[in-house]
């Protein structure tokens, strides 16, 4: 008896809900409502989520696929992060008209700039379809489960989309134990309204990224446009600003320690129920491999970016994206070790296995996990190097996209009539779209170096017996391994014997495709060797592993949910709307060190380094600082507050999320997490986990005093 209580207690400690932790489903927020009120919320339950009347959900949207944004006026004006608008801003910039460097603010609707490819996704409704999915999948497991689930999802989504009126998704929660059908409306006419100069929007650069204390002014503004009926329509000058059912008023009153703060948004992915074996593999194999590949890739890119302004603008968005998760994986590994996450997970798992035995659930789930991880481990590194090293080369990606065409040629090699025109067109179009998506980030100088370096890195890290045959047959044939020159010579050879590196040559191939020409192209031969080797011999192992893992993870969580009676549990992030609540709070990163909950302009100026790539600031800002001219945006203490901290539970995808006070007013834009809690996607640590927020007053100061955009200040509902 005593033992089982202890065991239960340990399991609860491992999995139980703690205040601040949790990415809750807005539709089910009722169960947390009382606690939110105790913490300082003054809105009604219906204000948070209501399907028939306007509620928070109508003011929050998924921005551009990977970020969050919020409506801040009734006419479609939205706020998101600078790093979320970064790609659009860089794409709209030229060396002569450099919006990224100089900043940009539209002073009327006419000056707003169409941001091609940027989308705004609004939530219409959510429905629990768990029962229907369970009926559809029955007792299936493994591949069978996936097939049945996908068939159900496809049919349901098609029906619910009403011929393109909506976007519908059936999404899995709790590792496949609960399912929701989610309906959205997608707007595609989105225009850039304003952004600070990069020196402020990305102040601190990669050095300060994922760190506190922070002074970044990480915001940008866009506007959603619609047709005359407020419905989505592709860009057109006749479109008008989208009229929103709900937008967030802004509080310029400032925040203090202990204030209630909640965040709505679209967190991408967490893995809080990951088992110790998975954490072990990340810490020892996959994370260090990702970091090693990115180290080299970033180095090459950066050198070429600094040498040319055109290349800088061309590569900066990709660079920031790669660098962001390069540092993420460094931090995650460091914190998983520091916080002994593997040991803690193991203890919880031992207790879980004991509970299983006591309840005669002799599934031995953890032993099964152990076995599949052991079987997979010899291939894990190769899988990372395939995507992070081989595919770091844009040339390799472009050439890979011709593989389906090549396969078709092979299939029809003995037919008299050869490939039909339709088939040929289909594969040529596939290759063209693969090509187009890579040309934007294709810089010849960078690419020549990238191919040489990545080919060498792959050779040095992937187990020798797993390497593609191009090394033995071509690259190293008759040569002494270990010399750099082999790889630079090989790269030079490939670039002078390929039609992929020149878009005119590529297009003429597409006009008159030929099997012989494709087969003899050096870049294609290179890609073919890697792709064939990997997809034939290793990808099946990766896929089998992930199917087995999904089955076990579903079972594992099912038992945990039974054991806990489903109480206080929230599902892992899955790119659907969530709400998290907590408060404004400082923290102690290490023994003897205290971090305040906010930073100021004084701290920013202390970091200022003229002409530095990361720590420069606009001269206008220096003048405003000297004059202490912060206008109505100054704090009661006279300083201008820049960023602050809350205890909310967010992750990647939440970027740009509104931080909302107890009255439902916007107090800032969430934009980052802190170094000491970089393990947070796998294990939430209450002591260290913080959200980094750009204070709304800092944003308004930049819009007003640097951007002189009175039009925007007037458009918002700002409360003192
Ligand atoms: N760490 C931030 C996030 O993931 C992104 C910051 C982007 N800035 C950068 N320096 N790469 O939301």
XYZ file of C-alpha atoms and ligand atoms in Angstrom:
732
model
C 0.000 0.000 0.000
C 2.635 2.408 1.066
C 4.705 1.566 -1.943
C 1.889 2.130 -4.371
C 1.160 5.541 -2.849
C 4.789 6.451 -3.272
C 4.780 5.214 -6.822
C 1.660 7.197 -7.623
C 3.125 10.259 -6.046
C 6.250 9.988 -8.151
C 4.194 9.629 -11.298
C 2.123 12.665 -10.379
C 5.245 14.648 -9.705
C 6.548 13.725 -13.096
C 3.412 14.646 -14.981
C 1.214 16.790 -12.778
C 0.141 20.250 -13.759
C 1.903 23.164 -12.120
C 0.733 26.767 -12.311
C 2.228 28.551 -15.373
C 2.879 25.287 -17.177
C 0.380 24.327 -19.846
C -0.670 25.198 -23.381
C -4.416 24.876 -23.023
C -7.054 24.424 -25.711
C -9.129 27.654 -25.787
C -12.376 25.750 -26.386
C -11.814 23.837 -23.130
C -10.421 26.727 -21.095
C -13.443 26.600 -18.781
C -11.691 24.141 -16.479
C -8.877 26.638 -15.857
C -11.088 29.701 -15.635
C -11.373 29.882 -11.840
C -7.627 29.720 -11.429
C -7.177 32.448 -14.020
C -9.591 34.666 -12.127
C -7.733 34.016 -8.869
C -4.567 35.115 -10.627
C -6.061 38.389 -11.858
C -8.182 37.807 -14.954
C -11.233 40.083 -15.119
C -12.795 38.856 -18.386
C -15.703 36.433 -18.655
C -15.332 32.877 -19.888
C -17.200 33.863 -23.061
C -14.684 36.631 -23.717
C -11.978 33.979 -23.919
C -13.701 31.557 -26.260
C -17.087 31.638 -27.834
C -18.106 30.161 -31.099
C -21.122 32.388 -31.748
C -20.052 35.748 -30.392
C -16.814 37.569 -30.899
C -14.110 36.410 -28.490
C -10.325 36.334 -28.150
C -10.044 33.689 -30.838
C -11.216 36.222 -33.453
C -8.388 38.615 -32.678
C -5.572 36.045 -32.897
C -4.291 34.509 -36.118
C -1.624 32.274 -37.452
C 0.739 34.450 -39.445
C 2.660 33.135 -42.450
C 2.585 29.511 -41.372
C 5.013 29.643 -38.467
C 4.108 32.628 -36.302
C 1.258 34.289 -34.453
C -0.222 37.766 -34.903
C -3.061 39.759 -33.368
C -5.557 42.307 -34.634
C -4.914 45.728 -33.146
C -7.545 47.733 -34.958
C -10.931 46.971 -36.407
C -9.523 47.535 -39.883
C -7.261 44.523 -40.178
C -4.087 46.043 -38.708
C -1.966 43.318 -37.126
C 1.032 43.138 -34.847
C 3.595 40.363 -35.032
C 7.351 40.006 -34.467
C 10.056 41.573 -36.592
C 11.562 38.123 -37.076
C 8.176 36.895 -38.350
C 8.002 39.653 -40.948
C 11.730 39.386 -41.680
C 11.483 37.354 -44.873
C 8.796 39.651 -46.313
C 10.739 42.780 -45.344
C 14.006 41.462 -46.825
C 12.197 40.377 -49.997
C 10.720 43.874 -50.399
C 14.159 45.463 -49.883
C 16.827 46.350 -52.416
C 20.291 47.738 -51.831
C 19.002 51.184 -52.863
C 15.651 51.004 -51.112
C 16.568 49.041 -48.046
C 13.487 48.700 -45.839
C 15.272 46.186 -43.683
C 18.144 48.520 -42.755
C 16.256 51.797 -42.721
C 12.916 50.723 -41.320
C 9.610 51.504 -42.971
C 6.261 52.979 -41.976
C 3.296 53.518 -44.265
C 1.567 56.818 -43.534
C -1.621 55.857 -45.329
C -3.197 52.764 -46.886
C -1.738 53.565 -50.307
C 1.804 53.269 -49.011
C 1.288 49.758 -47.660
C 3.278 47.136 -49.573
C 1.856 43.777 -50.753
C 3.823 41.010 -49.062
C 3.574 38.148 -51.519
C 3.188 34.705 -50.028
C 2.292 35.936 -46.537
C -0.961 34.463 -45.264
C -3.289 35.147 -42.332
C -5.244 32.210 -40.935
C -8.279 32.937 -38.745
C -9.904 30.264 -36.601
C -13.588 29.736 -37.359
C -14.469 26.704 -35.247
C -13.227 23.597 -33.450
C -15.001 20.307 -32.907
C -13.966 17.231 -30.932
C -14.021 14.344 -33.440
C -12.264 11.754 -31.255
C -15.190 9.332 -31.390
C -15.391 9.478 -35.179
C -11.653 8.950 -35.576
C -11.731 6.007 -33.190
C -14.537 4.459 -35.208
C -12.589 4.961 -38.389
C -9.314 3.464 -37.130
C -10.752 0.681 -34.958
C -7.997 -1.439 -33.453
C -5.479 -0.625 -36.142
C -1.886 0.128 -35.291
C 1.280 1.028 -37.175
C 0.959 1.801 -40.854
C -2.634 0.592 -40.862
C -3.527 3.217 -38.248
C -1.917 5.959 -40.325
C -3.688 4.868 -43.502
C -7.100 4.755 -41.871
C -6.575 8.013 -40.067
C -5.379 9.767 -43.212
C -8.348 8.502 -45.199
C -10.740 9.791 -42.533
C -8.930 13.127 -42.318
C -8.883 13.605 -46.078
C -12.582 12.949 -46.465
C -13.572 15.095 -43.485
C -11.313 17.960 -44.523
C -12.591 17.968 -48.088
C -16.180 18.030 -46.929
C -15.592 20.756 -44.377
C -13.625 22.991 -46.749
C -16.839 23.651 -48.707
C -15.036 23.918 -52.034
C -12.251 26.181 -50.887
C -14.290 28.497 -48.694
C -12.472 27.186 -45.618
C -9.248 25.449 -44.703
C -10.005 22.349 -42.608
C -7.603 20.221 -40.555
C -8.138 17.100 -38.491
C -5.464 17.321 -35.824
C -4.163 14.771 -33.377
C -3.747 15.694 -29.690
C -2.206 13.719 -26.817
C -0.128 11.622 -29.236
C -3.164 10.298 -31.069
C -5.597 9.922 -28.162
C -7.794 12.900 -28.956
C -8.721 14.576 -32.260
C -10.199 17.914 -33.285
C -11.539 19.145 -36.575
C -10.462 22.752 -36.971
C -11.877 25.146 -39.533
C -10.058 28.290 -40.661
C -10.379 31.095 -43.157
C -7.191 31.963 -45.001
C -6.516 35.497 -46.232
C -3.749 35.934 -48.792
C -3.714 39.677 -49.421
C -1.480 40.821 -46.581
C 0.504 44.079 -46.786
C 3.478 45.447 -44.920
C 2.553 48.460 -42.785
C 5.660 49.058 -40.744
C 8.889 47.739 -39.292
C 11.684 49.238 -37.211
C 15.190 49.366 -38.714
C 16.846 45.957 -38.404
C 19.318 47.380 -35.884
C 16.374 47.625 -33.420
C 14.100 44.859 -34.694
C 16.973 42.400 -34.417
C 19.062 44.258 -31.838
C 21.555 41.876 -30.259
C 21.403 39.533 -33.277
C 22.490 35.956 -32.759
C 24.537 36.942 -29.687
C 21.493 37.962 -27.646
C 19.079 35.504 -29.273
C 17.488 33.123 -26.689
C 18.967 35.228 -23.882
C 17.939 37.585 -21.142
C 18.609 40.500 -20.424
C 17.304 41.542 -23.805
C 16.620 44.827 -25.605
C 15.236 43.736 -28.968
C 12.343 45.692 -30.501
C 11.014 42.574 -32.159
C 7.865 43.778 -33.912
C 6.432 44.472 -37.342
C 2.963 45.438 -38.554
C 0.933 44.223 -41.490
C -2.648 44.644 -42.653
C -5.042 41.970 -43.864
C -7.120 42.851 -46.932
C -10.385 41.301 -48.106
C -12.930 41.674 -50.895
C -15.970 43.941 -50.539
C -17.773 41.171 -48.581
C -14.887 40.811 -46.115
C -13.982 37.449 -47.665
C -10.495 36.242 -48.649
C -9.346 37.279 -52.109
C -5.946 37.219 -53.820
C -4.168 40.587 -53.973
C -6.139 43.178 -55.894
C -6.109 46.972 -55.765
C -9.852 46.852 -55.276
C -9.451 44.902 -52.012
C -10.215 46.739 -48.784
C -8.963 46.395 -45.191
C -10.377 43.326 -43.476
C -13.004 44.140 -40.890
C -12.390 42.106 -37.730
C -15.026 40.996 -35.230
C -12.575 41.542 -32.399
C -9.311 43.415 -31.888
C -7.163 44.034 -28.838
C -7.114 47.388 -27.108
C -3.640 48.440 -26.003
C -2.552 49.329 -22.480
C 0.157 51.965 -22.208
C -0.015 51.816 -18.407
C 2.951 49.469 -18.018
C 3.396 46.231 -16.100
C 4.764 45.319 -12.703
C 6.011 42.148 -11.077
C 3.170 39.747 -10.267
C 0.699 41.145 -12.810
C -1.498 38.582 -14.532
C -0.427 37.907 -18.128
C -1.900 35.457 -20.618
C -0.862 34.562 -24.144
C -2.920 33.264 -27.044
C -1.076 31.833 -30.015
C 0.003 28.982 -32.237
C 2.792 27.040 -30.481
C 4.392 24.652 -32.989
C 5.744 21.563 -31.289
C 6.669 20.368 -27.837
C 7.629 16.908 -26.725
C 6.837 16.918 -23.032
C 6.044 13.173 -22.931
C 9.344 12.244 -24.598
C 10.932 9.183 -22.969
C 14.460 9.149 -21.537
C 15.747 7.139 -24.521
C 14.625 9.896 -26.858
C 16.275 12.573 -24.743
C 19.455 10.520 -24.658
C 19.494 10.250 -28.451
C 18.963 14.016 -28.801
C 21.652 14.940 -26.317
C 24.267 12.530 -27.621
C 23.583 12.115 -31.312
C 21.033 14.258 -33.094
C 21.496 17.668 -31.458
C 25.320 17.729 -31.780
C 24.991 16.586 -35.410
C 22.534 19.346 -36.275
C 24.799 21.900 -34.607
C 27.926 20.681 -36.436
C 26.252 20.906 -39.857
C 24.797 24.325 -39.136
C 28.055 25.661 -37.721
C 29.736 25.095 -41.032
C 26.779 26.143 -43.167
C 26.359 29.433 -41.293
C 30.042 30.167 -41.484
C 30.114 29.843 -45.255
C 26.951 31.911 -45.708
C 28.085 34.659 -43.370
C 31.368 35.187 -45.176
C 29.612 35.607 -48.505
C 26.917 37.841 -46.976
C 29.466 40.259 -45.545
C 31.271 40.444 -48.896
C 28.232 41.656 -50.857
C 25.134 43.667 -49.943
C 23.105 41.907 -52.617
C 24.045 38.509 -51.196
C 23.300 39.809 -47.709
C 19.722 40.676 -48.634
C 19.376 37.450 -50.571
C 20.520 35.142 -47.756
C 19.753 37.013 -44.540
C 16.337 35.504 -43.908
C 17.527 31.932 -44.470
C 20.582 32.656 -42.358
C 18.477 33.916 -39.447
C 16.254 30.852 -39.634
C 19.154 28.421 -39.582
C 21.002 30.350 -36.891
C 17.921 30.486 -34.671
C 17.692 26.703 -34.382
C 21.454 26.224 -34.420
C 21.544 28.108 -31.140
C 18.344 26.457 -29.961
C 19.927 23.000 -30.176
C 23.093 24.161 -28.446
C 20.997 25.572 -25.598
C 18.651 22.614 -25.434
C 21.533 20.160 -25.094
C 23.230 22.278 -22.447
C 20.098 22.637 -20.329
C 18.964 19.016 -20.695
C 22.305 18.093 -19.184
C 22.363 20.811 -16.527
C 18.862 20.009 -15.333
C 19.517 16.237 -15.356
C 16.479 15.651 -17.505
C 17.490 12.113 -18.509
C 17.797 11.024 -14.871
C 14.541 12.671 -13.913
C 12.726 11.033 -16.825
C 14.201 7.631 -15.884
C 12.948 7.928 -12.326
C 9.479 8.778 -13.561
C 9.595 5.889 -16.024
C 10.629 3.405 -13.327
C 7.696 4.537 -11.253
C 5.415 4.262 -14.265
C 6.570 0.698 -15.004
C 5.969 -0.243 -11.369
C 2.471 1.235 -11.608
C 1.861 -0.749 -14.801
C 2.844 -3.965 -13.037
C 0.732 -3.229 -9.990
C -2.271 -2.662 -12.187
C -1.552 -5.783 -14.223
C -1.044 -3.764 -17.372
C 1.864 -5.904 -18.404
C 2.698 -3.966 -21.504
C 6.296 -3.271 -20.592
C 6.091 -0.093 -22.640
C 9.401 1.325 -21.493
C 11.268 -1.853 -22.411
C 9.719 -1.637 -25.858
C 10.808 1.982 -26.187
C 14.303 0.961 -25.153
C 14.454 -1.677 -27.877
C 13.260 0.494 -30.769
C 15.680 3.274 -29.818
C 18.579 0.807 -29.611
C 17.715 -0.567 -33.065
C 17.422 2.888 -34.594
C 20.466 4.566 -33.049
C 23.056 3.337 -35.626
C 21.172 5.241 -38.347
C 20.174 8.380 -36.463
C 23.274 10.347 -37.354
C 22.969 9.550 -41.035
C 19.406 10.789 -41.042
C 20.482 14.165 -39.636
C 23.412 14.461 -42.051
C 21.157 13.703 -44.976
C 18.844 16.618 -44.242
C 21.249 19.058 -42.586
C 24.447 18.396 -44.575
C 23.651 16.925 -48.006
C 20.549 19.105 -48.341
C 22.352 22.238 -47.116
C 23.535 22.592 -50.693
C 20.904 24.317 -52.839
C 22.460 22.677 -55.896
C 21.928 19.271 -54.308
C 18.295 20.126 -53.538
C 17.675 21.373 -57.077
C 19.223 18.296 -58.648
C 17.303 16.006 -56.260
C 14.037 17.385 -57.535
C 14.753 15.711 -60.936
C 14.883 12.256 -59.363
C 11.186 11.486 -60.069
C 11.760 12.335 -63.742
C 14.831 10.106 -63.815
C 12.853 7.243 -62.250
C 10.186 7.631 -64.910
C 12.840 7.460 -67.641
C 14.206 4.292 -66.048
C 10.758 2.720 -65.853
C 10.136 3.364 -69.514
C 13.651 2.622 -70.709
C 12.547 -0.494 -72.579
C 9.224 0.807 -73.894
C 9.168 1.581 -77.563
C 7.107 4.727 -77.244
C 8.981 5.998 -74.139
C 7.394 8.355 -71.603
C 4.088 9.952 -72.512
C 3.934 13.702 -72.896
C 1.642 14.031 -69.860
C 3.980 12.116 -67.582
C 6.920 14.105 -68.822
C 5.121 17.405 -68.211
C 4.141 16.318 -64.726
C 7.709 15.539 -63.677
C 9.170 18.572 -65.415
C 6.700 20.761 -63.524
C 7.669 19.105 -60.265
C 11.320 19.775 -60.995
C 10.580 23.368 -61.957
C 8.753 24.077 -58.738
C 11.603 22.476 -56.743
C 14.001 24.627 -58.706
C 12.064 27.858 -58.160
C 11.839 27.366 -54.407
C 15.628 27.130 -54.276
C 16.664 29.899 -56.689
C 15.749 32.673 -54.281
C 18.508 31.528 -51.933
C 20.994 30.394 -54.584
C 24.198 32.431 -54.578
C 26.838 30.942 -56.852
C 29.895 31.783 -54.761
C 28.281 30.462 -51.592
C 27.067 27.348 -53.336
C 30.436 26.339 -54.770
C 31.933 26.423 -51.330
C 28.889 24.797 -49.744
C 29.059 21.771 -52.030
C 32.762 21.219 -51.348
C 32.476 21.607 -47.584
C 29.295 19.594 -47.139
C 30.630 16.734 -49.236
C 33.651 16.558 -46.978
C 31.660 16.889 -43.751
C 29.344 14.063 -44.801
C 32.286 11.817 -45.530
C 33.892 12.527 -42.187
C 30.766 11.920 -40.100
C 28.471 9.351 -41.640
C 29.573 5.778 -40.819
C 31.766 4.636 -43.720
C 29.675 1.592 -44.565
C 26.604 3.812 -44.948
C 28.129 6.264 -47.458
C 26.772 6.638 -51.004
C 28.894 5.071 -53.731
C 29.815 8.387 -55.378
C 32.731 8.672 -52.929
C 34.404 5.434 -53.973
C 33.428 5.613 -57.626
C 34.117 9.275 -58.355
C 35.142 11.686 -55.632
C 37.908 9.683 -53.974
C 38.758 7.395 -56.849
C 42.520 7.133 -57.133
C 43.013 9.913 -54.567
C 44.453 10.108 -51.103
C 41.617 10.806 -48.698
C 41.863 13.564 -46.145
C 42.904 16.460 -48.377
C 40.656 19.519 -48.756
C 41.621 19.963 -52.389
C 39.798 16.798 -53.417
C 36.521 18.427 -52.425
C 37.116 21.873 -53.911
C 38.272 20.289 -57.176
C 35.249 18.048 -57.199
C 32.902 20.984 -56.572
C 34.528 22.968 -59.398
C 34.092 19.959 -61.673
C 30.413 19.596 -60.758
C 29.665 23.272 -61.298
C 31.264 23.247 -64.732
C 29.407 20.114 -65.816
C 25.835 20.860 -64.815
C 22.809 22.682 -66.184
C 21.362 23.224 -62.681
C 23.589 26.148 -61.706
C 22.345 28.390 -64.507
C 18.634 29.073 -64.872
C 18.846 29.545 -68.665
C 20.471 26.168 -69.083
C 17.963 24.644 -66.683
C 15.026 26.097 -68.626
C 16.381 24.865 -71.938
C 16.677 21.378 -70.481
C 13.036 21.622 -69.369
C 11.999 22.633 -72.893
C 13.761 19.643 -74.436
C 14.332 17.099 -71.666
C 16.486 14.068 -72.419
C 17.388 10.973 -70.443
C 20.964 10.998 -71.710
C 21.497 14.629 -70.782
C 20.104 14.158 -67.297
C 22.159 11.010 -66.707
C 25.387 12.720 -67.675
C 24.856 15.871 -65.581
C 27.468 15.949 -62.799
C 25.204 17.574 -60.183
C 22.487 15.075 -60.951
C 24.908 12.160 -60.623
C 25.964 13.545 -57.263
C 22.407 13.930 -55.986
C 21.278 10.617 -57.420
C 23.939 8.727 -55.518
C 22.962 10.279 -52.172
C 19.221 10.133 -52.693
C 19.222 6.539 -53.905
C 21.478 5.349 -51.114
C 19.423 7.077 -48.465
C 15.906 6.370 -49.685
C 16.662 2.724 -50.409
C 18.675 1.757 -47.384
C 18.061 4.192 -44.534
C 14.789 6.036 -44.980
C 12.808 2.793 -44.517
C 14.514 2.362 -41.155
C 13.658 5.914 -40.137
C 10.058 5.412 -41.174
C 9.684 2.078 -39.437
C 11.113 3.605 -36.291
C 8.772 6.557 -36.331
C 5.730 4.333 -36.867
C 6.724 2.064 -33.959
C 7.450 5.095 -31.834
C 4.076 6.665 -32.610
C 2.306 3.446 -31.581
C 4.178 3.245 -28.300
C 3.767 6.945 -27.585
C 0.020 6.694 -28.126
C -0.214 3.722 -25.775
C 2.057 5.331 -23.183
C 0.033 8.500 -23.016
C -3.235 6.573 -22.990
C -2.129 4.769 -19.829
C -0.899 7.976 -18.240
C -4.241 9.629 -18.981
C -6.137 6.750 -17.391
C -3.900 6.841 -14.392
C -4.419 10.567 -13.903
C -8.112 10.528 -14.767
C -7.185 13.086 -17.407
C -6.944 15.721 -14.687
C -4.882 18.860 -15.252
C -3.427 17.535 -18.436
C -2.740 19.565 -21.545
C -1.653 18.220 -24.939
C 1.720 18.880 -26.556
C 1.856 21.825 -28.924
C 0.755 20.932 -32.470
C 0.484 24.280 -34.313
C -3.087 24.842 -33.156
C -4.392 27.718 -31.072
C -3.569 27.568 -27.365
C -3.743 29.786 -24.346
C -1.214 29.941 -21.512
C -1.447 32.094 -18.410
C 0.966 33.192 -15.742
C 2.394 36.430 -14.448
C 5.091 39.019 -14.929
C 8.100 37.679 -13.046
C 11.855 37.998 -12.574
C 14.151 34.982 -12.025
C 17.499 33.842 -10.670
C 19.497 32.221 -13.499
C 22.166 30.869 -11.176
C 23.319 30.957 -7.592
C 23.932 34.537 -6.515
C 22.466 36.147 -9.633
C 19.108 37.894 -9.913
C 17.537 38.951 -13.218
C 15.016 41.779 -13.069
C 11.758 41.322 -14.948
C 12.332 44.275 -17.281
C 15.032 46.104 -19.258
C 15.285 49.750 -20.318
C 16.702 52.090 -22.950
C 19.643 52.720 -20.620
C 20.587 49.052 -20.885
C 20.210 49.147 -24.640
C 22.530 52.137 -24.903
C 25.056 50.389 -22.669
C 25.237 47.602 -25.289
C 25.413 50.071 -28.208
C 28.418 49.568 -30.524
C 28.436 51.909 -33.533
C 28.662 50.090 -36.905
C 28.480 46.674 -35.298
C 26.377 44.127 -37.199
C 24.392 43.263 -34.060
C 24.618 46.165 -31.607
C 24.355 49.332 -33.671
C 21.310 51.633 -33.294
C 19.864 54.404 -35.523
C 21.280 57.893 -34.879
C 17.730 59.209 -34.362
C 17.422 56.878 -31.423
C 20.673 58.151 -29.913
C 19.281 61.708 -30.060
C 15.980 60.717 -28.493
C 17.869 58.889 -25.777
C 20.092 61.868 -25.054
C 17.049 64.142 -24.805
C 15.173 61.447 -22.798
C 12.368 62.158 -25.237
C 10.146 59.137 -24.677
C 6.851 61.042 -24.889
C 3.836 59.379 -23.364
C 5.536 55.981 -23.594
C 7.904 56.520 -20.647
C 7.400 54.484 -17.495
C 6.423 56.209 -14.247
C 10.103 55.899 -13.313
C 11.021 58.145 -16.285
C 12.866 55.490 -18.250
C 11.675 53.751 -21.385
C 11.073 50.074 -20.669
C 12.129 47.819 -23.521
C 11.447 44.120 -22.815
C 9.952 42.180 -19.899
C 9.464 38.620 -18.622
C 6.468 36.455 -17.826
C 6.066 32.882 -16.597
C 3.885 31.875 -19.579
C 4.472 28.568 -21.329
C 5.299 29.201 -24.996
C 7.426 27.747 -27.762
C 8.383 28.342 -31.412
C 5.271 29.351 -33.363
C 4.135 31.584 -30.512
C 6.407 34.293 -31.905
C 4.355 37.462 -32.268
C 1.740 36.316 -29.770
C -0.148 38.946 -27.809
C 0.620 39.215 -24.115
C -2.658 40.264 -22.534
C -3.394 41.687 -19.088
C -6.323 40.922 -16.788
C -8.507 43.479 -18.594
C -7.941 41.907 -21.983
C -5.546 44.659 -23.107
C -2.370 44.142 -25.079
C 0.780 44.745 -23.008
C 3.404 43.343 -25.357
C 4.449 40.933 -28.095
C 6.034 37.644 -27.018
C 9.173 36.903 -29.012
C 11.545 34.509 -27.287
C 12.464 32.095 -24.518
C 15.415 32.276 -22.114
C 18.664 30.337 -22.170
C 18.329 28.636 -18.784
C 15.086 26.952 -19.880
C 16.038 25.896 -23.404
C 15.125 22.334 -22.460
C 11.554 23.548 -22.018
C 10.109 21.867 -25.098
C 10.984 18.530 -23.512
C 10.714 19.297 -19.798
C 9.088 22.374 -18.309
C 11.105 23.803 -15.428
C 9.045 26.241 -13.407
C 12.037 27.772 -11.706
C 13.721 28.882 -14.912
C 11.150 28.984 -17.685
C 10.291 32.510 -18.847
C 8.752 34.160 -21.888
C 10.531 37.238 -23.255
C 8.161 40.015 -24.280
C 8.650 43.275 -26.163
C 6.902 45.944 -24.048
C 4.074 47.536 -26.045
C 5.297 50.987 -24.950
C 8.666 50.363 -26.636
C 6.780 49.413 -29.822
C 4.569 52.507 -29.640
C 7.621 54.694 -28.986
C 9.274 53.415 -32.185
C 6.070 53.789 -34.243
C 5.586 57.305 -32.902
C 9.017 58.856 -32.371
C 11.096 57.068 -35.032
C 8.404 56.133 -37.554
C 6.300 59.310 -37.130
C 3.291 57.166 -37.964
C 0.551 59.135 -36.177
C -1.896 57.399 -38.455
C -1.183 54.087 -36.715
C -1.176 55.539 -33.214
C -4.604 57.033 -33.947
C -5.885 53.814 -35.439
C -5.242 51.776 -32.271
C -7.339 51.902 -29.107
C -4.634 52.958 -26.645
C -5.533 53.172 -22.957
C -3.403 54.832 -20.309
N 14.594 32.934 -30.794
C 13.476 33.573 -31.421
C 12.344 32.617 -31.614
O 12.550 31.465 -31.919
C 13.779 34.082 -32.780
C 14.702 35.165 -32.849
C 15.052 35.468 -34.263
N 16.266 36.219 -34.236
C 17.465 35.754 -34.589
N 18.470 36.441 -34.184
N 17.649 34.688 -35.307
O 11.194 32.996 -31.571
